[in-house]
Structure formats: C-alpha cells, structure tokens
Amino acid sequence: MKSILTLTTATVLLISTQSLWAEKGSKGSHDKEYRQNNTISTTLNDDNTTQLYISECAACHMAYQAEFLPKRSWKKMMLTLEDHFGTDASLDNNESNQIEAYLLRHASDAKKSYGEFAEISESIHNSETPLRISETRYFKKEHRKIPKHLIEQKEVKSIANCTACHTKANKGNYSERNIFIPNYGKWDD
Ligand code: HEC
Ligand code: HEC
C-alpha cells in the first residue's frame, strides 16, 4: 500500500515537472530563432543604462553579466555588432556609446570580481580577447561533462542559453543548487 502511494506521488510529481517544462518549451518555440521572453534583472543596477542594456542586448538571449568578460572583449564586441554571431545587432551611436560605457564600467577588469565571475574571467589569458563566455577555459572545464544531446535538445539549443539550465542566471546566480537541465533534472556531479 505504502509503495503504491509513493509511486502515485512520484508520478504526479513527474507529470507536473514535465508539463512545466513543456509550457516553457512551447513558449520559446513561438518566438523567432533566438528571441526569448525575458524579464531580466542582472546583478547590476547602477542606472538607466541597465534598462537600456537589457532592452537592446537581451532581445535574443539573456543579458549576460558584464563581469564575465574583460574590457577588451566588450570593446571588440561593440565594434563588431553588425556581424554579431551571424546576426545584425547594430545600434545607433548614442545607444551604442551608453551600452559600451556600461559594459566597461562593470567588466571583469574594471573592479574586483568575485565568485564564479572571477573564476571565469581569471581563466582568460591577457593575450586573449574572447567574445564568448562559453569559450573561456573555466567555462569549458565546468561544462565538459554535459552530454551533447542535453545541450542540442530544443529546450536548450545552445550552451550559450544559460537560463535554460541555470534557473537564476538572470540574477547572476550560477550556483549548483539552481541548475536544472530540461528533461534531465538536477545535476549531480
Ligand atoms: C539580433 C539578436 C541579437 C542581439 C540584439 C544581440 N545578440 Fe548577442 N548573440 C546573438 C546570437 C545569435 C549569439 C550566439 C548564440 C549562440 O551561440 O547560441 C549571441 C551571443 C552573444 C554572446 C556570447 C555568448 C556565449 O558566451 O557564447 C555575448 C557575450 C553577446 N551575445 C552579447 C551581446 C551584447 C552585449 C548585445 C548588445 C549590444 C547583444 N549580444 C545583442 C544574438 C544577438
Ligand atoms: C545544458 C545546461 C547548461 C547551460 C546551457 C549552461 N550551463 Fe553552466 N553549468 C551547467 C552544469 C550542469 C554545471 C555544473 C557542472 C559541474 O559542477 O559539474 C554548470 C556550471 C556553471 C558554472 C560554475 C558554477 C560553480 O558553482 O562553480 C558557471 C559560472 C556557469 N555554469 C555559467 C554558465 C553560463 C554563463 C552559461 C551561459 C553562457 C551557462 N553556464 C550555460 C549547465 C549549463
């Protein structure tokens, strides 16, 4: 009797988690390509530029925290927005200047970074100017064990889609307890 009850509870739990993800998935698939429905707050909240950064740089993906990359990376990115990973993300000069200033103000080498931001940025050599957080040494080391099919599945699509697995990435929280991989669940290392 007890085991039947447990089984029923487990099934109910399973179904409700699955439908949660199904809802999330179908919401995303209505959007074009990478566009996401983002209600974002980053770790940063210094002024109106945060809002500008979010509205312009989080239309296709989350608002990646500026603390992940050094100033030289952000400068290079802002100079190459016309061909931004195969898309055109260019901005008018005024917005571009404001966003660049914001990114430089919060870049990994603009102030003392901490925790996971520091671990990623410290793994970047001085001679490198990465445009991808996901190509930094520490990032690759941390994500190397995730099976390919969990990344390629439609609920994730790309390792750059941080929020698909890091449920609090928008808040700058990447701690293991907030990792939940769609169709897999909690990550147990
Ligand atoms: C028109 C859509 C679009 C806009 C607008 C856009 N991006 Fe992107 N961005 C992309 C795409 C597509 C990728 C590659 C994603 C992938 O590989 O899955 C990307 C990737 C990135 C990455 C690398 C992610 C990683 O670690 O792999 C960073 C950093 C980034 N964008 C920053 C910005 C900034 C800063 C802005 C605003 C100035 C911006 N993006 C605006 C489409 C966009
Ligand atoms: C497919 C799911 C998935 C995606 C997408 C993903 N991550 Fe992760 N991430 C993980 C898992 C799982 C771990 C834990 C690895 C371990 O500890 O073995 C992790 C670990 C991390 C850590 C280290 C956490 C710690 O406690 O030290 C950071 C930082 C991080 N990810 C940032 C990112 C960022 C930034 C992005 C997007 C550019 C991203 N991740 C995309 C699944 C993902």
GROMACS .gro file of C-alpha atoms and ligand atoms in nm:
model
  275
    1MET     CA    1   0.000   0.000   0.000
    2LYS     CA    2   0.273   0.236   0.102
    3SER     CA    3   0.471   0.167  -0.214
    4ILE     CA    4   0.167   0.228  -0.435
    5LEU     CA    5   0.113   0.560  -0.265
    6THR     CA    6   0.475   0.658  -0.311
    7LEU     CA    7   0.459   0.557  -0.673
    8THR     CA    8   0.150   0.769  -0.727
    9THR     CA    9   0.311   1.071  -0.565
   10ALA     CA   10   0.622   1.022  -0.776
   11THR     CA   11   0.413   1.001  -1.092
   12VAL     CA   12   0.220   1.313  -1.009
   13LEU     CA   13   0.544   1.496  -0.938
   14LEU     CA   14   0.694   1.373  -1.262
   15ILE     CA   15   0.395   1.482  -1.466
   16SER     CA   16   0.382   1.826  -1.313
   17THR     CA   17   0.752   1.888  -1.370
   18GLN     CA   18   0.723   1.772  -1.728
   19SER     CA   19   0.429   1.995  -1.804
   20LEU     CA   20   0.617   2.288  -1.652
   21TRP     CA   21   0.899   2.235  -1.897
   22ALA     CA   22   0.659   2.168  -2.180
   23GLU     CA   23   0.499   2.505  -2.117
   24LYS     CA   24   0.835   2.675  -2.114
   25GLY     CA   25   0.937   2.500  -2.431
   26SER     CA   26   0.628   2.585  -2.627
   27LYS     CA   27   0.653   2.948  -2.525
   28GLY     CA   28   1.003   2.968  -2.667
   29SER     CA   29   0.914   2.792  -2.989
   30HIS     CA   30   0.660   3.059  -3.078
   31ASP     CA   31   0.938   3.311  -3.087
   32LYS     CA   32   1.163   3.353  -3.383
   33GLU     CA   33   1.500   3.183  -3.361
   34TYR     CA   34   1.677   3.304  -3.050
   35ARG     CA   35   1.430   3.564  -2.934
   36GLN     CA   36   1.326   3.495  -2.579
   37ASN     CA   37   1.068   3.635  -2.346
   38ASN     CA   38   1.295   3.789  -2.093
   39THR     CA   39   1.211   3.967  -1.777
   40ILE     CA   40   1.558   4.026  -1.662
   41SER     CA   41   1.746   4.179  -1.385
   42THR     CA   42   2.119   4.146  -1.391
   43THR     CA   43   2.342   4.164  -1.088
   44LEU     CA   44   2.394   4.521  -1.185
   45ASN     CA   45   2.161   4.802  -1.125
   46ASP     CA   46   2.358   5.118  -1.145
   47ASP     CA   47   2.137   5.344  -1.352
   48ASN     CA   48   1.904   5.366  -1.651
   49THR     CA   49   2.169   5.212  -1.868
   50THR     CA   50   2.090   4.875  -1.710
   51GLN     CA   51   1.745   4.902  -1.866
   52LEU     CA   52   1.893   5.009  -2.197
   53TYR     CA   53   2.136   4.718  -2.186
   54ILE     CA   54   1.852   4.478  -2.117
   55SER     CA   55   1.624   4.612  -2.387
   56GLU     CA   56   1.896   4.614  -2.654
   57CYS     CA   57   2.117   4.323  -2.559
   58ALA     CA   58   1.866   4.078  -2.417
   59ALA     CA   59   1.627   4.061  -2.711
   60CYS     CA   60   1.786   3.744  -2.845
   61HIS     CA   61   1.943   3.596  -2.532
   62MET     CA   62   1.976   3.677  -2.165
   63ALA     CA   63   2.158   3.991  -2.055
   64TYR     CA   64   2.497   3.832  -1.996
   65GLN     CA   65   2.661   3.985  -1.691
   66ALA     CA   66   2.938   4.224  -1.788
   67GLU     CA   67   3.154   4.080  -1.509
   68PHE     CA   68   3.227   3.769  -1.712
   69LEU     CA   69   3.450   3.936  -1.970
   70PRO     CA   70   3.729   4.196  -1.968
   71LYS     CA   71   3.702   4.543  -2.116
   72ARG     CA   72   3.888   4.449  -2.434
   73SER     CA   73   3.626   4.182  -2.510
   74TRP     CA   74   3.335   4.421  -2.473
   75LYS     CA   75   3.512   4.686  -2.683
   76LYS     CA   76   3.566   4.438  -2.961
   77MET     CA   77   3.208   4.314  -2.938
   78MET     CA   78   3.065   4.665  -2.960
   79LEU     CA   79   3.277   4.729  -3.271
   80THR     CA   80   3.151   4.418  -3.446
   81LEU     CA   81   2.777   4.428  -3.374
   82GLU     CA   82   2.690   4.434  -3.742
   83ASP     CA   83   2.815   4.082  -3.766
   84HIS     CA   84   2.736   3.953  -3.421
   85PHE     CA   85   2.750   3.571  -3.428
   86GLY     CA   86   2.582   3.572  -3.767
   87THR     CA   87   2.316   3.829  -3.678
   88ASP     CA   88   2.297   4.205  -3.709
   89ALA     CA   89   2.278   4.354  -3.361
   90SER     CA   90   2.391   4.703  -3.453
   91LEU     CA   91   2.271   5.007  -3.259
   92ASP     CA   92   2.268   5.379  -3.317
   93ASN     CA   93   2.573   5.566  -3.192
   94ASN     CA   94   2.414   5.711  -2.884
   95GLU     CA   95   2.284   5.379  -2.754
   96SER     CA   96   2.599   5.203  -2.851
   97ASN     CA   97   2.811   5.453  -2.656
   98GLN     CA   98   2.595   5.425  -2.347
   99ILE     CA   99   2.595   5.048  -2.351
  100GLU     CA  100   2.965   5.029  -2.410
  101ALA     CA  101   3.034   5.262  -2.119
  102TYR     CA  102   2.809   5.047  -1.902
  103LEU     CA  103   2.985   4.724  -2.003
  104LEU     CA  104   3.328   4.875  -1.944
  105ARG     CA  105   3.222   5.003  -1.604
  106HIS     CA  106   3.132   4.652  -1.494
  107ALA     CA  107   3.383   4.445  -1.688
  108SER     CA  108   3.585   4.181  -1.505
  109ASP     CA  109   3.895   4.402  -1.502
  110ALA     CA  110   3.712   4.722  -1.407
  111LYS     CA  111   3.674   4.627  -1.044
  112LYS     CA  112   3.734   4.332  -0.821
  113SER     CA  113   3.516   4.047  -0.940
  114TYR     CA  114   3.414   3.763  -0.717
  115GLY     CA  115   3.292   3.402  -0.711
  116GLU     CA  116   3.203   3.240  -1.039
  117PHE     CA  117   3.261   3.560  -1.233
  118ALA     CA  118   3.618   3.571  -1.110
  119GLU     CA  119   3.676   3.204  -1.185
  120ILE     CA  120   3.574   3.253  -1.546
  121SER     CA  121   3.750   3.582  -1.605
  122GLU     CA  122   4.071   3.468  -1.437
  123SER     CA  123   4.088   3.178  -1.680
  124ILE     CA  124   4.125   3.424  -1.969
  125HIS     CA  125   4.487   3.491  -2.064
  126ASN     CA  126   4.598   3.851  -2.117
  127SER     CA  127   4.672   3.768  -2.478
  128GLU     CA  128   4.314   3.657  -2.546
  129THR     CA  129   4.006   3.862  -2.632
  130PRO     CA  130   3.719   3.615  -2.622
  131LEU     CA  131   3.375   3.721  -2.742
  132ARG     CA  132   3.216   3.419  -2.587
  133ILE     CA  133   3.192   3.347  -2.217
  134SER     CA  134   3.125   2.990  -2.328
  135GLU     CA  135   3.468   2.962  -2.484
  136THR     CA  136   3.667   3.057  -2.179
  137ARG     CA  137   3.881   2.789  -2.018
  138TYR     CA  138   3.698   2.767  -1.687
  139PHE     CA  139   3.359   2.761  -1.859
  140LYS     CA  140   3.463   2.474  -2.084
  141LYS     CA  141   3.602   2.281  -1.792
  142GLU     CA  142   3.282   2.324  -1.591
  143HIS     CA  143   3.055   2.217  -1.877
  144ARG     CA  144   3.261   1.940  -2.034
  145LYS     CA  145   3.063   1.657  -1.877
  146ILE     CA  146   2.721   1.762  -2.002
  147PRO     CA  147   2.609   1.515  -2.272
  148LYS     CA  148   2.567   1.671  -2.617
  149HIS     CA  149   2.204   1.568  -2.656
  150LEU     CA  150   2.108   1.764  -2.344
  151ILE     CA  151   2.256   2.077  -2.500
  152GLU     CA  152   2.121   2.021  -2.851
  153GLN     CA  153   1.765   1.940  -2.738
  154LYS     CA  154   1.506   2.201  -2.835
  155GLU     CA  155   1.460   2.327  -2.478
  156VAL     CA  156   1.825   2.435  -2.467
  157LYS     CA  157   1.961   2.452  -2.824
  158SER     CA  158   2.291   2.612  -2.731
  159ILE     CA  159   2.532   2.618  -2.440
  160ALA     CA  160   2.506   2.998  -2.466
  161ASN     CA  161   2.145   2.967  -2.349
  162CYS     CA  162   2.245   2.989  -1.982
  163THR     CA  163   1.893   3.044  -1.850
  164ALA     CA  164   1.774   2.709  -1.988
  165CYS     CA  165   1.974   2.530  -1.716
  166HIS     CA  166   2.073   2.798  -1.467
  167THR     CA  167   1.731   2.890  -1.340
  168LYS     CA  168   1.860   3.206  -1.170
  169ALA     CA  169   2.117   3.314  -1.430
  170ASN     CA  170   1.928   3.637  -1.486
  171LYS     CA  171   2.002   3.727  -1.128
  172GLY     CA  172   2.368   3.641  -1.168
  173ASN     CA  173   2.328   3.324  -0.964
  174TYR     CA  174   2.501   3.022  -1.117
  175SER     CA  175   2.529   2.808  -0.805
  176GLU     CA  176   2.487   2.437  -0.848
  177ARG     CA  177   2.170   2.421  -0.646
  178ASN     CA  178   1.993   2.632  -0.907
  179ILE     CA  179   2.089   2.415  -1.202
  180PHE     CA  180   1.805   2.221  -1.360
  181ILE     CA  181   1.861   2.072  -1.703
  182PRO     CA  182   1.542   2.021  -1.905
  183ASN     CA  183   1.447   1.653  -1.944
  184TYR     CA  184   1.725   1.560  -1.706
  185GLY     CA  185   1.676   1.746  -1.383
  186LYS     CA  186   1.918   1.834  -1.109
  187TRP     CA  187   2.283   1.799  -1.192
  188ASP     CA  188   2.465   1.557  -0.963
  189ASP     CA  189   2.834   1.580  -1.014
  190HEC     C1  190   1.958   4.007  -3.310
  190HEC     C2  191   1.987   3.921  -3.199
  190HEC     C3  192   2.096   3.962  -3.101
  190HEC     C4  193   2.109   4.083  -3.035
  190HEC     C5  194   2.021   4.205  -3.044
  190HEC     C6  195   2.227   4.068  -2.951
  190HEC     N1  196   2.279   3.943  -2.961
  190HEC    FE1  197   2.436   3.867  -2.858
  190HEC     N2  198   2.419   3.692  -2.957
  190HEC     C7  199   2.326   3.663  -3.055
  190HEC     C8  200   2.346   3.529  -3.105
  190HEC     C9  201   2.265   3.459  -3.213
  190HEC    C10  202   2.455   3.475  -3.030
  190HEC    C11  203   2.511   3.334  -3.040
  190HEC    C12  204   2.427   3.247  -2.951
  190HEC    C13  205   2.461   3.101  -2.954
  190HEC     O1  206   2.574   3.065  -2.988
  190HEC     O2  207   2.374   3.022  -2.917
  190HEC    C14  208   2.496   3.580  -2.938
  190HEC    C15  209   2.600   3.565  -2.846
  190HEC    C16  210   2.642   3.662  -2.757
  190HEC    C17  211   2.748   3.645  -2.660
  190HEC    C18  212   2.831   3.519  -2.639
  190HEC    C19  213   2.757   3.414  -2.555
  190HEC    C20  214   2.850   3.299  -2.523
  190HEC     O3  215   2.915   3.304  -2.418
  190HEC     O4  216   2.856   3.204  -2.604
  190HEC    C21  217   2.761   3.765  -2.593
  190HEC    C22  218   2.859   3.794  -2.480
  190HEC    C23  219   2.664   3.855  -2.650
  190HEC     N3  220   2.591   3.790  -2.747
  190HEC    C24  221   2.648   3.987  -2.610
  190HEC    C25  222   2.557   4.076  -2.669
  190HEC    C26  223   2.552   4.217  -2.640
  190HEC    C27  224   2.645   4.291  -2.546
  190HEC    C28  225   2.448   4.269  -2.714
  190HEC    C29  226   2.400   4.413  -2.719
  190HEC    C30  227   2.497   4.510  -2.765
  190HEC    C31  228   2.388   4.159  -2.789
  190HEC     N4  229   2.459   4.045  -2.759
  190HEC    C32  230   2.278   4.170  -2.872
  190HEC    C33  231   2.226   3.747  -3.099
  190HEC    C34  232   2.203   3.875  -3.055
  191HEC     C1  233   2.283   2.250  -2.065
  191HEC     C2  234   2.278   2.319  -1.938
  191HEC     C3  235   2.368   2.438  -1.912
  191HEC     C4  236   2.380   2.553  -1.988
  191HEC     C5  237   2.305   2.590  -2.115
  191HEC     C6  238   2.477   2.635  -1.919
  191HEC     N1  239   2.523   2.572  -1.807
  191HEC    FE1  240   2.654   2.645  -1.672
  191HEC     N2  241   2.655   2.468  -1.574
  191HEC     C7  242   2.575   2.360  -1.604
  191HEC     C8  243   2.610   2.250  -1.516
  191HEC     C9  244   2.544   2.112  -1.517
  191HEC    C10  245   2.712   2.297  -1.431
  191HEC    C11  246   2.778   2.223  -1.315
  191HEC    C12  247   2.899   2.148  -1.365
  191HEC    C13  248   2.959   2.066  -1.253
  191HEC     O1  249   2.970   2.115  -1.142
  191HEC     O2  250   2.994   1.954  -1.282
  191HEC    C14  251   2.738   2.435  -1.469
  191HEC    C15  252   2.829   2.518  -1.406
  191HEC    C16  253   2.844   2.653  -1.432
  191HEC    C17  254   2.926   2.745  -1.354
  191HEC    C18  255   3.010   2.708  -1.233
  191HEC    C19  256   2.923   2.707  -1.110
  191HEC    C20  257   3.002   2.683  -0.985
  191HEC     O3  258   2.939   2.654  -0.884
  191HEC     O4  259   3.124   2.694  -0.988
  191HEC    C21  260   2.910   2.869  -1.409
  191HEC    C22  261   2.972   3.000  -1.361
  191HEC    C23  262   2.822   2.855  -1.521
  191HEC     N3  263   2.784   2.723  -1.532
  191HEC    C24  264   2.784   2.959  -1.604
  191HEC    C25  265   2.711   2.942  -1.721
  191HEC    C26  266   2.687   3.049  -1.818
  191HEC    C27  267   2.736   3.191  -1.803
  191HEC    C28  268   2.615   2.992  -1.919
  191HEC    C29  269   2.572   3.057  -2.048
  191HEC    C30  270   2.674   3.131  -2.124
  191HEC    C31  271   2.592   2.851  -1.884
  191HEC     N4  272   2.653   2.825  -1.765
  191HEC    C32  273   2.518   2.761  -1.961
  191HEC    C33  274   2.477   2.356  -1.702
  191HEC    C34  275   2.459   2.451  -1.800
   0.00000   0.00000   0.00000
